[in-house]
Short mmCIF file of C-alpha atoms in Angstrom, two decimals:
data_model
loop_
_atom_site.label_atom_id
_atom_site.label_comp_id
_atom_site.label_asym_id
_atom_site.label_seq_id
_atom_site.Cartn_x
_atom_site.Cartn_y
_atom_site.Cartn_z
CA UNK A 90 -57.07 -24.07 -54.39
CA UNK A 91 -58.61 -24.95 -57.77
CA UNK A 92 -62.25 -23.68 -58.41
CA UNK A 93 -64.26 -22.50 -61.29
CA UNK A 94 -67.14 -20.27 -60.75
CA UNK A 95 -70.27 -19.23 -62.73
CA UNK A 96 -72.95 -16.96 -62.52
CA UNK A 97 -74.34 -17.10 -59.18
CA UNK A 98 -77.56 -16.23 -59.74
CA UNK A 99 -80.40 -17.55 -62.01
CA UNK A 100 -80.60 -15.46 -65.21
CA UNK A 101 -83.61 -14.10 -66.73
CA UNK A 102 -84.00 -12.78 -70.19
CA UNK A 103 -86.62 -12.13 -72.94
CA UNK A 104 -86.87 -13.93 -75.93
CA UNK A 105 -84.49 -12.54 -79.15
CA UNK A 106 -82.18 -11.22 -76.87
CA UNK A 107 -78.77 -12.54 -76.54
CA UNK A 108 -77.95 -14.17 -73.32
CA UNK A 109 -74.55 -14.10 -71.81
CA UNK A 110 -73.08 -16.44 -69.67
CA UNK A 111 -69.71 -16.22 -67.63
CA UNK A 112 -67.00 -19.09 -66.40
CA UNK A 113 -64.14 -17.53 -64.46
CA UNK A 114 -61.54 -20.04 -62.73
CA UNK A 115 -58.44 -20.10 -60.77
CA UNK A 116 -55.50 -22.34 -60.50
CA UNK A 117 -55.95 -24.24 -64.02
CA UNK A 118 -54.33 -24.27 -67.02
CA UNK A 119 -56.86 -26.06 -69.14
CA UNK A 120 -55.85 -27.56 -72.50
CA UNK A 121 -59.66 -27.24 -73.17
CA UNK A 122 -62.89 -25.92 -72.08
CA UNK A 123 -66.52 -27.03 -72.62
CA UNK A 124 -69.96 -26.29 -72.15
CA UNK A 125 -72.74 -28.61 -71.08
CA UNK A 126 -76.74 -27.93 -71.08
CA UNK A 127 -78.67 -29.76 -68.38
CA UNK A 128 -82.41 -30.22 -68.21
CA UNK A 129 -84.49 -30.89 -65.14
CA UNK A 130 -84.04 -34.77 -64.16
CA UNK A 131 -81.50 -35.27 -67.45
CA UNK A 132 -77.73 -35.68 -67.21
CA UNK A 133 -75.28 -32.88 -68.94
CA UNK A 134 -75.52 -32.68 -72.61
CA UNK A 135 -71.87 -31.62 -74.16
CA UNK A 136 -72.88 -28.13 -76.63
CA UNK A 137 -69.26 -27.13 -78.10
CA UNK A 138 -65.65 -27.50 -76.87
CA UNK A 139 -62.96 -25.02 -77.06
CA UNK A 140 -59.37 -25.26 -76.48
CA UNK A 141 -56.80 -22.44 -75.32
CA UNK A 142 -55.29 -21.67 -78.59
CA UNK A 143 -58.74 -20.98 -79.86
CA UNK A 144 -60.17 -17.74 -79.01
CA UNK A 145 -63.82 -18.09 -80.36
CA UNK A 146 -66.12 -20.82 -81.33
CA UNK A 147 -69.51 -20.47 -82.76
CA UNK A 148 -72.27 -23.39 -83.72
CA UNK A 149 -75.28 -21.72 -84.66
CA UNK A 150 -76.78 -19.59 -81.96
CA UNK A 151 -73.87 -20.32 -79.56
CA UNK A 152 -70.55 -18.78 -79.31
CA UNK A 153 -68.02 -19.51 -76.68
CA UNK A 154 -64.88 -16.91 -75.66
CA UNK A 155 -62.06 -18.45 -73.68
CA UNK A 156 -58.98 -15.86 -72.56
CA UNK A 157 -56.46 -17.80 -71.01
CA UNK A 158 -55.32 -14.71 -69.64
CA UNK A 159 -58.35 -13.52 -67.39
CA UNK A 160 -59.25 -16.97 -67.06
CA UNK A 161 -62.55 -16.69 -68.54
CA UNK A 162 -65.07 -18.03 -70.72
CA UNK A 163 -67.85 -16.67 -71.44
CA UNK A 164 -71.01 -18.36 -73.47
CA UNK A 165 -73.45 -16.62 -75.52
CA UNK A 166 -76.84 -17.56 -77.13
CA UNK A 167 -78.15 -15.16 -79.63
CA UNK A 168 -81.89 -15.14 -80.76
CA UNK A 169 -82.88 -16.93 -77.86
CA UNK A 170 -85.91 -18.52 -77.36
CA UNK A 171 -87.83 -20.08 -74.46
CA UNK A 172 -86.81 -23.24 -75.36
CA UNK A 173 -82.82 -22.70 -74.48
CA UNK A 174 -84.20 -22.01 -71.24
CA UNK A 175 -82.27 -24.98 -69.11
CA UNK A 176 -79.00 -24.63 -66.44
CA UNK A 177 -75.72 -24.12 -68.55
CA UNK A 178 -72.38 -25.80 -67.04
CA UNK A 179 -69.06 -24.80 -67.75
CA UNK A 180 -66.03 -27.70 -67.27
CA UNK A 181 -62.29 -28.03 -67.42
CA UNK A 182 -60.77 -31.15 -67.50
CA UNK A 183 -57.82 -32.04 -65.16
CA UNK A 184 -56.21 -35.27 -65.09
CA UNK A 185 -58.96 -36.92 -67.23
CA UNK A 186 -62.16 -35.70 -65.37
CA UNK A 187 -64.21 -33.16 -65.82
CA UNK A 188 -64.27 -30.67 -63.38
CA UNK A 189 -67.43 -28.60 -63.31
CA UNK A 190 -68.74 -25.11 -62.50
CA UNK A 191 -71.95 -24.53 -60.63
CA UNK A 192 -73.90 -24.01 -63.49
CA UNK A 193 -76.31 -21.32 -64.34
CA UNK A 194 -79.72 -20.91 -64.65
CA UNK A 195 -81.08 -19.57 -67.41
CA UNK A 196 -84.70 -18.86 -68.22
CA UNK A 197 -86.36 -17.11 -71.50
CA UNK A 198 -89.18 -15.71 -71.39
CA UNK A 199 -91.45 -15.29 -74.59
CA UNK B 342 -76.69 -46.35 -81.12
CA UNK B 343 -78.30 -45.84 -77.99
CA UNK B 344 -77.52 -43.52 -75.59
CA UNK B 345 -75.81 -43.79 -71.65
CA UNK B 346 -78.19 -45.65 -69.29
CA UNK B 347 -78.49 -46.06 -65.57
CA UNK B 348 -80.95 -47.80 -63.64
CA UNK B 349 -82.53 -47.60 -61.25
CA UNK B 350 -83.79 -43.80 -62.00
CA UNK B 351 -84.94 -43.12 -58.66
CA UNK B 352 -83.54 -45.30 -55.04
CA UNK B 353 -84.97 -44.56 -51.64
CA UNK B 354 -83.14 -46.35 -49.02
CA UNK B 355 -83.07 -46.52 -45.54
CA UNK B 356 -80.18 -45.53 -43.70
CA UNK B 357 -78.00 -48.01 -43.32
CA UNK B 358 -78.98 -50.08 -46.55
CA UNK B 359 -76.67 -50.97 -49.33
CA UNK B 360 -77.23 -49.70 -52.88
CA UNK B 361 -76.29 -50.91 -56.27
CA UNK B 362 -76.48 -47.95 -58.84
CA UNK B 363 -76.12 -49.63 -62.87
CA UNK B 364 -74.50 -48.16 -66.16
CA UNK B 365 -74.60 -49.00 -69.27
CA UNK B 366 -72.08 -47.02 -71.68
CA UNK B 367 -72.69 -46.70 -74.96
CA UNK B 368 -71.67 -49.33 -76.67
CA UNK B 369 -67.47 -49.14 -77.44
CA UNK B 370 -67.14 -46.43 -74.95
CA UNK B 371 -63.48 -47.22 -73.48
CA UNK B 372 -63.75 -44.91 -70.93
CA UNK B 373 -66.09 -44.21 -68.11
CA UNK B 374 -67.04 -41.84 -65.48
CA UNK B 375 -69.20 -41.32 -62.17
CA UNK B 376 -69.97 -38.28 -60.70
CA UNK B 377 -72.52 -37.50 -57.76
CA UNK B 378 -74.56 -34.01 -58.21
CA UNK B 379 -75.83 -32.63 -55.24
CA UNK B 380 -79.31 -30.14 -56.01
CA UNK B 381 -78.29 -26.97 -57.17
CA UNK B 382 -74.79 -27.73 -58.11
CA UNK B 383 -72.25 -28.86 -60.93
CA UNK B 384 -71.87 -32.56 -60.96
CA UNK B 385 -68.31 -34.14 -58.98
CA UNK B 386 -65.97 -36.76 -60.06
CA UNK B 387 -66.33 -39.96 -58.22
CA UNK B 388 -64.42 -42.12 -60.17
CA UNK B 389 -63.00 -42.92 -63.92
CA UNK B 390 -62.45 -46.59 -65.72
CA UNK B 391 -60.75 -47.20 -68.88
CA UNK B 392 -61.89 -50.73 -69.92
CA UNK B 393 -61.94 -52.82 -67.13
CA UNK B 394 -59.29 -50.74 -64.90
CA UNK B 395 -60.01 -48.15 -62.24
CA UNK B 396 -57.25 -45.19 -62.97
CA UNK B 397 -59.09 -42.87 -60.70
CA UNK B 398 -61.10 -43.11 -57.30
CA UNK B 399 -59.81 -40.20 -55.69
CA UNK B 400 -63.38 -38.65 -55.46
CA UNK B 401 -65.12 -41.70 -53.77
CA UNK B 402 -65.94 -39.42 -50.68
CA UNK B 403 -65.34 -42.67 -48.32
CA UNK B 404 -64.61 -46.28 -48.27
CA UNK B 405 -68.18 -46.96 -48.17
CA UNK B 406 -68.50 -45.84 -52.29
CA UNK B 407 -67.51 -48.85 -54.53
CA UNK B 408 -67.16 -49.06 -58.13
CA UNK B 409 -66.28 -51.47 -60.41
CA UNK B 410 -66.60 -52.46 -64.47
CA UNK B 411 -65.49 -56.41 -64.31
CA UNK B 412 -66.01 -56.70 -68.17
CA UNK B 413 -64.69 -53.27 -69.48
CA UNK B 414 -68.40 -52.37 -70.19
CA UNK B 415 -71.17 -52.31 -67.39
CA UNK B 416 -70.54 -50.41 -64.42
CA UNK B 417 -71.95 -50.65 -60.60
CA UNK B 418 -71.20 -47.93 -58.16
CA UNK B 419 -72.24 -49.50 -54.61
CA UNK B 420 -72.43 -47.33 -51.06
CA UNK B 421 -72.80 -49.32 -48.33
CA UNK B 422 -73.86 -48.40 -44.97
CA UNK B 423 -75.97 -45.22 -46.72
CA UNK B 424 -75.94 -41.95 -44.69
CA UNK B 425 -78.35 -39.26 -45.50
CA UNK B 426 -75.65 -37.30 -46.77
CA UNK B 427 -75.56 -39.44 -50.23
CA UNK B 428 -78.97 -38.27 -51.28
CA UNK B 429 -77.67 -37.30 -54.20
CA UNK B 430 -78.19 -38.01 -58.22
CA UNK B 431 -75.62 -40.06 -59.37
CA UNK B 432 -74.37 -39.76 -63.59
CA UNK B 433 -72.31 -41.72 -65.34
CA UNK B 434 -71.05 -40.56 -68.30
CA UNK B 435 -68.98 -42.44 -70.97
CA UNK B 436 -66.66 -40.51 -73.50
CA UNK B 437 -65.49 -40.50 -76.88
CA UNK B 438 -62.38 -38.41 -77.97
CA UNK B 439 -62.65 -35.30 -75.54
CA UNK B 440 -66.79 -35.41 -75.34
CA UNK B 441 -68.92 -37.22 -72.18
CA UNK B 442 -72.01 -38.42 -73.29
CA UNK B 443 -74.06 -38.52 -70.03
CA UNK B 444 -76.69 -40.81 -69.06
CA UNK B 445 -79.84 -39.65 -66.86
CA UNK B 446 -78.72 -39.91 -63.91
CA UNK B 447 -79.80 -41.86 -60.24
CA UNK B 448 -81.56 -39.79 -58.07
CA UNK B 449 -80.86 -41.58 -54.35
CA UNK B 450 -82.80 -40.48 -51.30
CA UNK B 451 -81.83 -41.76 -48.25
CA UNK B 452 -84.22 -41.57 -45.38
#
């Protein structure tokens, strides 16, 4: 069956460090990946979009992998500072929808 | 313009009641999307409207989840009959070229 997975557990770093987050999935073939941040009591806001001929995309302090080969993304925010502290969700759309991980936790502490 | 809204925020409803959940896409938005997010977890396709007409329902979990957009703009997702098991947040989300633009979501407690 289909399923994407991310980072089971919350993840805990200090500020300036670079924070790494992982989306791993089986039985797609996504044209295109993307990555949503999502605040306590707020809906999903879209962060950057990449598609499967693209193998990196960066917007300041974020950069997103995807290999089409192992499946994986993986999402990166360098310098980071309490304030990206928020649950990060990774989504492939199939047939129109989005279809979304998990998400992960991430908190930053100063 | 302004952003994805849904109201009400918050719904607590007795099981058994009906429920009307609203959203209002931004404005020119052809497409539009539900999902229901349980706590602790990614949100999951309900449903999807392009203008007026409903091209996918195939993750209404029962035939007591409705949804409709009469005018190609507004949206109502109804559940009838609530169960405890839709406690839930509800998002819509309307979309522009490849992004969803999300609107806060209805959180729905059923007693």
């Amino acid at each position: 069956s289909q399923k994407i997975e991310q980072n089971s557990e919350a993840l805990n770093i200090q500020e300036g460090k670079t924070a790494t987050l992982t989306c791993n999935y089986t039985n797609y073939s996504p044209a295109y990946l993307q990555w949503y941040r999502q605040d306590p009591g707020r809906g999903p806001v879209f962060l950057l979009l990449i598609r499967e001929n693209e193998k990196e995309k960066r917007k300041e302090r974020l950069k997103v992998t995807f290999d089409t080969t192992l499946k994986q993304s993986l999402f990166h925010i360098t310098a980071s500072q309490p304030a990206d502290s928020a649950t990060y969700l990774c989504a492939l759309e199939g047939g129109g929808k989005l279809i979304f991980g998990q998400g992960t936790e991430l908190s930053v502490k100063p | 313009g302004a952003g994805v809204s849904q109201s009400p925020r918050y719904k607590v409803a007795k099981r058994g009641q009906d429920v009307a959940l609203r959203c209002d896409p931004i404005s020119g938005h052809v497409s539009l999307f539900w999902y229901q997010q349980a706590l602790g977890q990614g949100p999951e396709f309900l449903t999807y409207f392009q203008n007026e007409a409903q091209l996918d329902k195939s993750g209404l979990p029962s035939d007591r989840f409705f949804a409709e957009r009469p005018e190609g703009s507004v949206s109502t997702l109804k559940i009838q009959r609530t169960q405890q098991e839709d406690s839930a947040v509800y998002l819509c989300a309307s979309r522009t070229q490849e992004t969803q633009y999300f609107g806060p979501g209805t959180r729905l407690l059923v007693l």
